[in-house]
mmCIF file with all atom_site columns, C-alpha atoms in Angstrom:
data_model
loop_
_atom_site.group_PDB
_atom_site.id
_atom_site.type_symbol
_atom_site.label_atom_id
_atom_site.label_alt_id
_atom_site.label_comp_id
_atom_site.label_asym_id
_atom_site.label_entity_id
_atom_site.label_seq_id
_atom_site.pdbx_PDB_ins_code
_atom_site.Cartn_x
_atom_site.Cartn_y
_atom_site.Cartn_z
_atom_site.occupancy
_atom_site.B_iso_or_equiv
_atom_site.pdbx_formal_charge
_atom_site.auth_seq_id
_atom_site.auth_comp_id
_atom_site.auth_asym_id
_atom_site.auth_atom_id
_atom_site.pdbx_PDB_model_num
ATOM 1   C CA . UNK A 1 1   ? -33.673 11.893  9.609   1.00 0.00 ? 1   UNK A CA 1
ATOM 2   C CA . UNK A 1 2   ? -33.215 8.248   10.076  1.00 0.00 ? 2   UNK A CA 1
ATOM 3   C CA . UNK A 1 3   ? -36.918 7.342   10.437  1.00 0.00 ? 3   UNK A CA 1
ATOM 4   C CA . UNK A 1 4   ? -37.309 9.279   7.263   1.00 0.00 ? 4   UNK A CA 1
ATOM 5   C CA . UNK A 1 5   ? -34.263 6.537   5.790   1.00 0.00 ? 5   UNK A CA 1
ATOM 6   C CA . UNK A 1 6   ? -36.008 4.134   7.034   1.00 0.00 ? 6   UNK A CA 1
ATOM 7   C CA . UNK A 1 7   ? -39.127 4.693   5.472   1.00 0.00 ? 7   UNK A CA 1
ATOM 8   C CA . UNK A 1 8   ? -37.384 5.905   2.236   1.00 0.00 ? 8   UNK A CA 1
ATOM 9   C CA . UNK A 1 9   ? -35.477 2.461   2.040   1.00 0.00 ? 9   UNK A CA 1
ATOM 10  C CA . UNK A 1 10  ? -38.951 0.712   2.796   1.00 0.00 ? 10  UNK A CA 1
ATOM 11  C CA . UNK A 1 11  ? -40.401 1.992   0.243   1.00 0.00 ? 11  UNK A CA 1
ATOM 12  C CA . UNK A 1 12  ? -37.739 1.908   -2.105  1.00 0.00 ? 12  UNK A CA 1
ATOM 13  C CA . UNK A 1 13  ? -38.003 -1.988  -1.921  1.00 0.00 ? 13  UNK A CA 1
ATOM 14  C CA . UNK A 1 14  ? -41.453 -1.917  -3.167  1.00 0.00 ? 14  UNK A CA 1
ATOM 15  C CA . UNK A 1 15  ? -40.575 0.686   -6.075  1.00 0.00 ? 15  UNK A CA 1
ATOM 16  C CA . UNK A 1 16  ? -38.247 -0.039  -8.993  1.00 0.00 ? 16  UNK A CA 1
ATOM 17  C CA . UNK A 1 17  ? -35.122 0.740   -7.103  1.00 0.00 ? 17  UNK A CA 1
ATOM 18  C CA . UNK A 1 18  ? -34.499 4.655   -7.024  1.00 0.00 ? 18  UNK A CA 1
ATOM 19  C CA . UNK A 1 19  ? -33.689 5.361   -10.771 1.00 0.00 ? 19  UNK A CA 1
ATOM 20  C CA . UNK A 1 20  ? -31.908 7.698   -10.982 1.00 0.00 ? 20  UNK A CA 1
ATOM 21  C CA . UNK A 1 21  ? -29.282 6.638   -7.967  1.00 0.00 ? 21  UNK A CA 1
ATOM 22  C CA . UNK A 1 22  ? -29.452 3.206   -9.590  1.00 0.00 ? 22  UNK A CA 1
ATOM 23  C CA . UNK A 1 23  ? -28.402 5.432   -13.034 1.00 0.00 ? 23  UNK A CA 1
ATOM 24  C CA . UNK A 1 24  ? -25.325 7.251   -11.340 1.00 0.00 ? 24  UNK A CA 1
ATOM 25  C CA . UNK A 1 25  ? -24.076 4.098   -10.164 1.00 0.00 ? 25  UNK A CA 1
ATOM 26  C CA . UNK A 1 26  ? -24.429 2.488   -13.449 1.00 0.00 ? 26  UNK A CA 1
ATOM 27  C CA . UNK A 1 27  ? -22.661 5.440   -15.360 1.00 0.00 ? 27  UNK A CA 1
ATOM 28  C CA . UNK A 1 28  ? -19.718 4.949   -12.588 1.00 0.00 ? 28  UNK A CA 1
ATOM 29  C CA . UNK A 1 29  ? -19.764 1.139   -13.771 1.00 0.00 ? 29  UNK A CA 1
ATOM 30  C CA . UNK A 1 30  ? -18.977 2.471   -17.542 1.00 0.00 ? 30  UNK A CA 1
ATOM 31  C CA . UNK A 1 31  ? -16.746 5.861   -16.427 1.00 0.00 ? 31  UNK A CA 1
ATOM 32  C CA . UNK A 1 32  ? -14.258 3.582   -13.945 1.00 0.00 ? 32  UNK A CA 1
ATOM 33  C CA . UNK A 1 33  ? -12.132 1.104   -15.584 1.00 0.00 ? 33  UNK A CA 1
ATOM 34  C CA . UNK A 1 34  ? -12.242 -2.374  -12.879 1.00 0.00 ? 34  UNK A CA 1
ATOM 35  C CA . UNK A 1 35  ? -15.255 -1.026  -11.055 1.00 0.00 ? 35  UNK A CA 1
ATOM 36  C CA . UNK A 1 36  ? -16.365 -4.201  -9.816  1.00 0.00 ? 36  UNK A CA 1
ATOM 37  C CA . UNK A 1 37  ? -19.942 -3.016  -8.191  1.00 0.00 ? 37  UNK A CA 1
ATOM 38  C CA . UNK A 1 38  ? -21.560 -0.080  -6.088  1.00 0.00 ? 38  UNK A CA 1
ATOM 39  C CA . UNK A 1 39  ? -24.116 0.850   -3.514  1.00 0.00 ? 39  UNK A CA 1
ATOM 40  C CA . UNK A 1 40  ? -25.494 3.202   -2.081  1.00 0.00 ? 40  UNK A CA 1
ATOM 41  C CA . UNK A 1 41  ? -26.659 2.968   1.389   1.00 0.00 ? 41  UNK A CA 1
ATOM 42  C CA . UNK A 1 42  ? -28.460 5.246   4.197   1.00 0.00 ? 42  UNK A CA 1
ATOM 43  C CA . UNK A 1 43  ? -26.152 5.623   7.048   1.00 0.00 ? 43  UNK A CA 1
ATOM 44  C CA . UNK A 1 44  ? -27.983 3.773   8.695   1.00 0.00 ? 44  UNK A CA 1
ATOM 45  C CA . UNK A 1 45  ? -27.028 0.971   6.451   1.00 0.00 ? 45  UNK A CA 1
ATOM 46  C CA . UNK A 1 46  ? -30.101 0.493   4.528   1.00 0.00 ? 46  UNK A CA 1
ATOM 47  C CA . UNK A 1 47  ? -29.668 -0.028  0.951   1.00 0.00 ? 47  UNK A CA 1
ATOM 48  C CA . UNK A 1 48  ? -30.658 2.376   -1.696  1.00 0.00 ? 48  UNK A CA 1
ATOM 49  C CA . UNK A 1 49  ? -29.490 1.236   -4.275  1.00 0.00 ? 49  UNK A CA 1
ATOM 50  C CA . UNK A 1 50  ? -27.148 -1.086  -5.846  1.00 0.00 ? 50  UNK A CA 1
ATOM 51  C CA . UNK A 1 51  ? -24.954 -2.760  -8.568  1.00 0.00 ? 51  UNK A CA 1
ATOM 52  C CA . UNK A 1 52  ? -23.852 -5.897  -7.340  1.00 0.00 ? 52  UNK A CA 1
ATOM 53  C CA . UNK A 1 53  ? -23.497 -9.383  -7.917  1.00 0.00 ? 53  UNK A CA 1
ATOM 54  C CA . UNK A 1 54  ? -22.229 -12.423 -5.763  1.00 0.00 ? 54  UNK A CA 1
ATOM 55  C CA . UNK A 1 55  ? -22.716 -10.282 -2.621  1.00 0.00 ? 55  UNK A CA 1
ATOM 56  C CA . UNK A 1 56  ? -25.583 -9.368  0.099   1.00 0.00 ? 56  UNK A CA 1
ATOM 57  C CA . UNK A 1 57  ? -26.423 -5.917  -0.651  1.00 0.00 ? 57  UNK A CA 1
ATOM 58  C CA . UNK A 1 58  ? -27.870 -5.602  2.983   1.00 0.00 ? 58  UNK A CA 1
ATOM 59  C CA . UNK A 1 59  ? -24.622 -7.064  4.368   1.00 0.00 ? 59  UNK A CA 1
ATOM 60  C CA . UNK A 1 60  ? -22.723 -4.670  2.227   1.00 0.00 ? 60  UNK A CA 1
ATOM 61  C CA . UNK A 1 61  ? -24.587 -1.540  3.565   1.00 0.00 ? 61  UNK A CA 1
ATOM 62  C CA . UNK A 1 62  ? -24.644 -2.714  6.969   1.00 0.00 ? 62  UNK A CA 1
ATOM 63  C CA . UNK A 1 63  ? -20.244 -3.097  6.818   1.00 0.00 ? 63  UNK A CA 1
ATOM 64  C CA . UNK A 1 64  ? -20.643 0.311   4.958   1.00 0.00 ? 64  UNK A CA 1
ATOM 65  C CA . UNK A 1 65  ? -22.892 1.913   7.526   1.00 0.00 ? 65  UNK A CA 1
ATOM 66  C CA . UNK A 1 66  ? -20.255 0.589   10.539  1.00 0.00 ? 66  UNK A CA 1
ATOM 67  C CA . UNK A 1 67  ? -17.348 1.885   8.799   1.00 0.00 ? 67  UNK A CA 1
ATOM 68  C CA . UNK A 1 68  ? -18.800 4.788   8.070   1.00 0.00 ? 68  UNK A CA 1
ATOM 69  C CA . UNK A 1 69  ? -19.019 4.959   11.854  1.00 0.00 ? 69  UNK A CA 1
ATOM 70  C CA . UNK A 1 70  ? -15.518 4.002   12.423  1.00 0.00 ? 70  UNK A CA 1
ATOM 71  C CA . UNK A 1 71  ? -14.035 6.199   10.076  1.00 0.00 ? 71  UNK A CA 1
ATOM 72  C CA . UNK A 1 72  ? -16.320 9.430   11.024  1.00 0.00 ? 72  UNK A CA 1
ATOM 73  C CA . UNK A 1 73  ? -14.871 8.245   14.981  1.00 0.00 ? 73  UNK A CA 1
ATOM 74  C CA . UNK A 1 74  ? -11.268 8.388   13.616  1.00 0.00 ? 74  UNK A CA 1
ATOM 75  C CA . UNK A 1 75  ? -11.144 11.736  11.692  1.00 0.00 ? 75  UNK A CA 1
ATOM 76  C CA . UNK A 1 76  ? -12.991 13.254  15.161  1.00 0.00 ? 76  UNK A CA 1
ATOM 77  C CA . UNK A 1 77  ? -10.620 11.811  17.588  1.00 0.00 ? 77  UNK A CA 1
ATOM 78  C CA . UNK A 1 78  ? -7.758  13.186  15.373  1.00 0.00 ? 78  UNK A CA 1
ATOM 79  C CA . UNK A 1 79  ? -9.072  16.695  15.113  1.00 0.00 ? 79  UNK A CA 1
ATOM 80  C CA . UNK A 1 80  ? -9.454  16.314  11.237  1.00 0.00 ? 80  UNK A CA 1
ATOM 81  C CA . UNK A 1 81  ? -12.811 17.197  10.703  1.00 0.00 ? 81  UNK A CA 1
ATOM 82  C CA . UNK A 1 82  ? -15.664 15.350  9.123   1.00 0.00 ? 82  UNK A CA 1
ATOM 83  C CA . UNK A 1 83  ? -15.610 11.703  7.389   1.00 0.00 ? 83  UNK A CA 1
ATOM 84  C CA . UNK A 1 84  ? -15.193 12.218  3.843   1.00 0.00 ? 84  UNK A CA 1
ATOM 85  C CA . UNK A 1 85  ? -13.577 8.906   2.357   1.00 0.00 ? 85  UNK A CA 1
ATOM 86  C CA . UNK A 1 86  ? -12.141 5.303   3.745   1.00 0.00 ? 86  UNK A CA 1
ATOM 87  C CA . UNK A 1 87  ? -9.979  3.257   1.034   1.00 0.00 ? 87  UNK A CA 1
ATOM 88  C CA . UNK A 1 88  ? -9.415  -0.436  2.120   1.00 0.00 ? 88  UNK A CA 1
ATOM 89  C CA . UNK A 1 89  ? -6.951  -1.962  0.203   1.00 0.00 ? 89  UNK A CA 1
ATOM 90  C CA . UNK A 1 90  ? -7.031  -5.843  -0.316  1.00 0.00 ? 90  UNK A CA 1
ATOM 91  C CA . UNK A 1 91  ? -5.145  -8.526  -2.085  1.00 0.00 ? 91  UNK A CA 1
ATOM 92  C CA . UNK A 1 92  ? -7.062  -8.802  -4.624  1.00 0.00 ? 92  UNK A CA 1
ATOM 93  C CA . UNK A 1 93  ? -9.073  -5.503  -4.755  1.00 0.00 ? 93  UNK A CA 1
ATOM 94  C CA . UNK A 1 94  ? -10.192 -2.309  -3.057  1.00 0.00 ? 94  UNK A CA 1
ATOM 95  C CA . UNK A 1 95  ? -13.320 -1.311  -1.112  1.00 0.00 ? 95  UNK A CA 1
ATOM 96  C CA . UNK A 1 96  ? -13.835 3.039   -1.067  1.00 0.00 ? 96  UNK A CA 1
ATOM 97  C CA . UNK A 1 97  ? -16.297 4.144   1.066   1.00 0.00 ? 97  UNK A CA 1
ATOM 98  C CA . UNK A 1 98  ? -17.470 7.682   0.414   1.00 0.00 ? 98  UNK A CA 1
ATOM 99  C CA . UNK A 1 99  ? -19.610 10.475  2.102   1.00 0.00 ? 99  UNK A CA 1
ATOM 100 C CA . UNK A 1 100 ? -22.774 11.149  -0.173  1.00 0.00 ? 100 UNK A CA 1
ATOM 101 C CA . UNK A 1 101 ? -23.983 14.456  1.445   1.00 0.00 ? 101 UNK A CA 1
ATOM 102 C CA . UNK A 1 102 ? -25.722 13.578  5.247   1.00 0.00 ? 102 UNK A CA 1
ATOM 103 C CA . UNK A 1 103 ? -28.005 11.212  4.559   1.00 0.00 ? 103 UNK A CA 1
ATOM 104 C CA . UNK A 1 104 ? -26.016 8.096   2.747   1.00 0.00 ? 104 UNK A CA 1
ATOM 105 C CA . UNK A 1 105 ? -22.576 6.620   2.015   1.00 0.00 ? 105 UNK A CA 1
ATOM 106 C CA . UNK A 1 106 ? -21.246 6.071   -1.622  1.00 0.00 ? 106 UNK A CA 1
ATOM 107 C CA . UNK A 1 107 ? -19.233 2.593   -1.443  1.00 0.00 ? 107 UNK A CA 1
ATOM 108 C CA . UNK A 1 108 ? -17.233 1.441   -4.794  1.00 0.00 ? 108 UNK A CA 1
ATOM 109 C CA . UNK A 1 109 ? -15.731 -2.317  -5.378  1.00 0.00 ? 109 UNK A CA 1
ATOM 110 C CA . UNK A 1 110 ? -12.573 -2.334  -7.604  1.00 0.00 ? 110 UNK A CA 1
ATOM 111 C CA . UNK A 1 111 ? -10.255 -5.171  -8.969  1.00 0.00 ? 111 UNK A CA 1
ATOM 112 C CA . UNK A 1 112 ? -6.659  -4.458  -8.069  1.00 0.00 ? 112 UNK A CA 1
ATOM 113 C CA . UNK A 1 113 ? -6.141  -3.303  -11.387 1.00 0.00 ? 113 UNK A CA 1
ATOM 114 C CA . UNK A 1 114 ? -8.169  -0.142  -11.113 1.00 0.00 ? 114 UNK A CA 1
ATOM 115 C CA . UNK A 1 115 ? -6.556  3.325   -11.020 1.00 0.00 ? 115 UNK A CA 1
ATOM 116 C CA . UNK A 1 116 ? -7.653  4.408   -7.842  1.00 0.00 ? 116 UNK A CA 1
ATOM 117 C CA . UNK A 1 117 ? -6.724  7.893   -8.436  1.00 0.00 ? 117 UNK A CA 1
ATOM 118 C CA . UNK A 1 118 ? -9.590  7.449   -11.143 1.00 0.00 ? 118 UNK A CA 1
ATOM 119 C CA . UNK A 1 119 ? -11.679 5.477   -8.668  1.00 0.00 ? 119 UNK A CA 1
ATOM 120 C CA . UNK A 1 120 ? -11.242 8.557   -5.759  1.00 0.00 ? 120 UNK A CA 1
ATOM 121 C CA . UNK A 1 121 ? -11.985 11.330  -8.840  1.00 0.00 ? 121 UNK A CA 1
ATOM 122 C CA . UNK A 1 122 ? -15.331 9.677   -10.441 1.00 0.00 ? 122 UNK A CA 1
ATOM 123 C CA . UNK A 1 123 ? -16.647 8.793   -6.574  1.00 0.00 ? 123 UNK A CA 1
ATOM 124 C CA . UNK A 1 124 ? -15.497 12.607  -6.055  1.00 0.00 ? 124 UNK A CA 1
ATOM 125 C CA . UNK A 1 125 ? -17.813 13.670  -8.631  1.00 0.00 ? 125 UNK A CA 1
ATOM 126 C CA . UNK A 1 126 ? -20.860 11.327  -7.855  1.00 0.00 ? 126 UNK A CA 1
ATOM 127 C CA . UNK A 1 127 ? -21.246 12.025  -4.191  1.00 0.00 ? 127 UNK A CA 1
ATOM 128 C CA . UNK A 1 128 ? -22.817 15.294  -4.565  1.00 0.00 ? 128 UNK A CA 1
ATOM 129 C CA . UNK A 1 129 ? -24.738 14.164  -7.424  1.00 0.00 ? 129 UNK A CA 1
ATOM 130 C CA . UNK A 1 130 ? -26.020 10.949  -5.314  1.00 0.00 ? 130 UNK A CA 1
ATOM 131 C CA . UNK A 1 131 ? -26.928 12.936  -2.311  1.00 0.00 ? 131 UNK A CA 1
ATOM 132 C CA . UNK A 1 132 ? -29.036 15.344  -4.005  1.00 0.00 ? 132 UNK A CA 1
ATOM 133 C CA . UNK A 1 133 ? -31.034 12.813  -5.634  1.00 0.00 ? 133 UNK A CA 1
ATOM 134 C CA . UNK A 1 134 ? -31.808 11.159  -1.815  1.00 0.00 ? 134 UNK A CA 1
ATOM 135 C CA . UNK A 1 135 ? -31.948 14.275  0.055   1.00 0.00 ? 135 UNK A CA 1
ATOM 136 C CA . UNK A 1 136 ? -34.516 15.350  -2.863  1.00 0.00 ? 136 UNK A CA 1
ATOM 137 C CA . UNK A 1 137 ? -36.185 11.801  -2.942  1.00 0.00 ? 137 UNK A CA 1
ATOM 138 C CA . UNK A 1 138 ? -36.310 12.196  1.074   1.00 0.00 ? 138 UNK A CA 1
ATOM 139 C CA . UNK A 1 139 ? -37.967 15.401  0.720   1.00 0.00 ? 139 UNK A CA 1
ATOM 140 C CA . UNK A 1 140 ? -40.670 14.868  -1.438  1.00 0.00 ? 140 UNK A CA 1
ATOM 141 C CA . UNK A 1 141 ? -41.660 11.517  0.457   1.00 0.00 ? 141 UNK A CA 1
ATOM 142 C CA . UNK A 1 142 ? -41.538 13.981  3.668   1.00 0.00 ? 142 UNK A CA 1
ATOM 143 C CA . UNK A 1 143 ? -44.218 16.481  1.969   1.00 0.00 ? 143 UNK A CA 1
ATOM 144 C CA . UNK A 1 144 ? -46.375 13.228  0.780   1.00 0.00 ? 144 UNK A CA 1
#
């Protein structure tokens, strides 16, 4: 599965940047009030795809990909099942980090005047969405 990430996220660099990911996170952009940018990332912390400015992309899916790792460690050594979400809450903002099926990690930038409740629903809603598209995207570059 990661080789097949890997060569996904190679060849997403020399394509127009996975559409229709690129289109979820864009409608998230519009449906969430202070969304301040979004990627998506293999969890191997390549990126997918991404709405961002004033920040490394790559750096921002390699910190997603390693606390995707820590939080996936935590909710294990706890007894509380699989990773799911991580919510890091800053002075001046918030950083979600979401589960996106098996293959990548949903993570959401917010002002600190988002509704996070909001923020947690519409991420909620787009995981399942996000992870089809790149387990499907995955698959058809597998039977290419």
């Amino acid at each position: 599965m990661r080789r097949a990430l890997r060569q996904f996220a190679g060849r997403r660099q020399s394509m127009t940047a996975a559409p229709e990911v690129l289109s979820e996170l864009q409608g998230l952009r519009v449906r969430v009030p202070h969304l301040t940018g979004a990627l998506v990332a293999s969890t191997d912390g390549l990126v997918i795809a991404h709405v961002v400015s004033d920040l490394e992309p790559d750096g921002l899916a390699a910190l997603t990909a390693a606390a995707l790792g820590v939080g996936a460690r935590l909710t294990e050594a706890v007894s509380h099942g699989g990773f799911r979400e991580l919510l890091v809450s800053g002075e001046r903002g918030y950083v979600a980090t979401y589960a996106a099926g098996p293959s990548c990690v949903l993570t959401l930038l917010a002002s600190a005047e988002a509704n996070v409740g909001r923020l947690n629903l519409e991420a909620r809603r787009a995981g399942p969405r996000i992870a089809g598209l790149v387990d499907g995207a995955l698959e058809r570059q597998r039977q290419a």
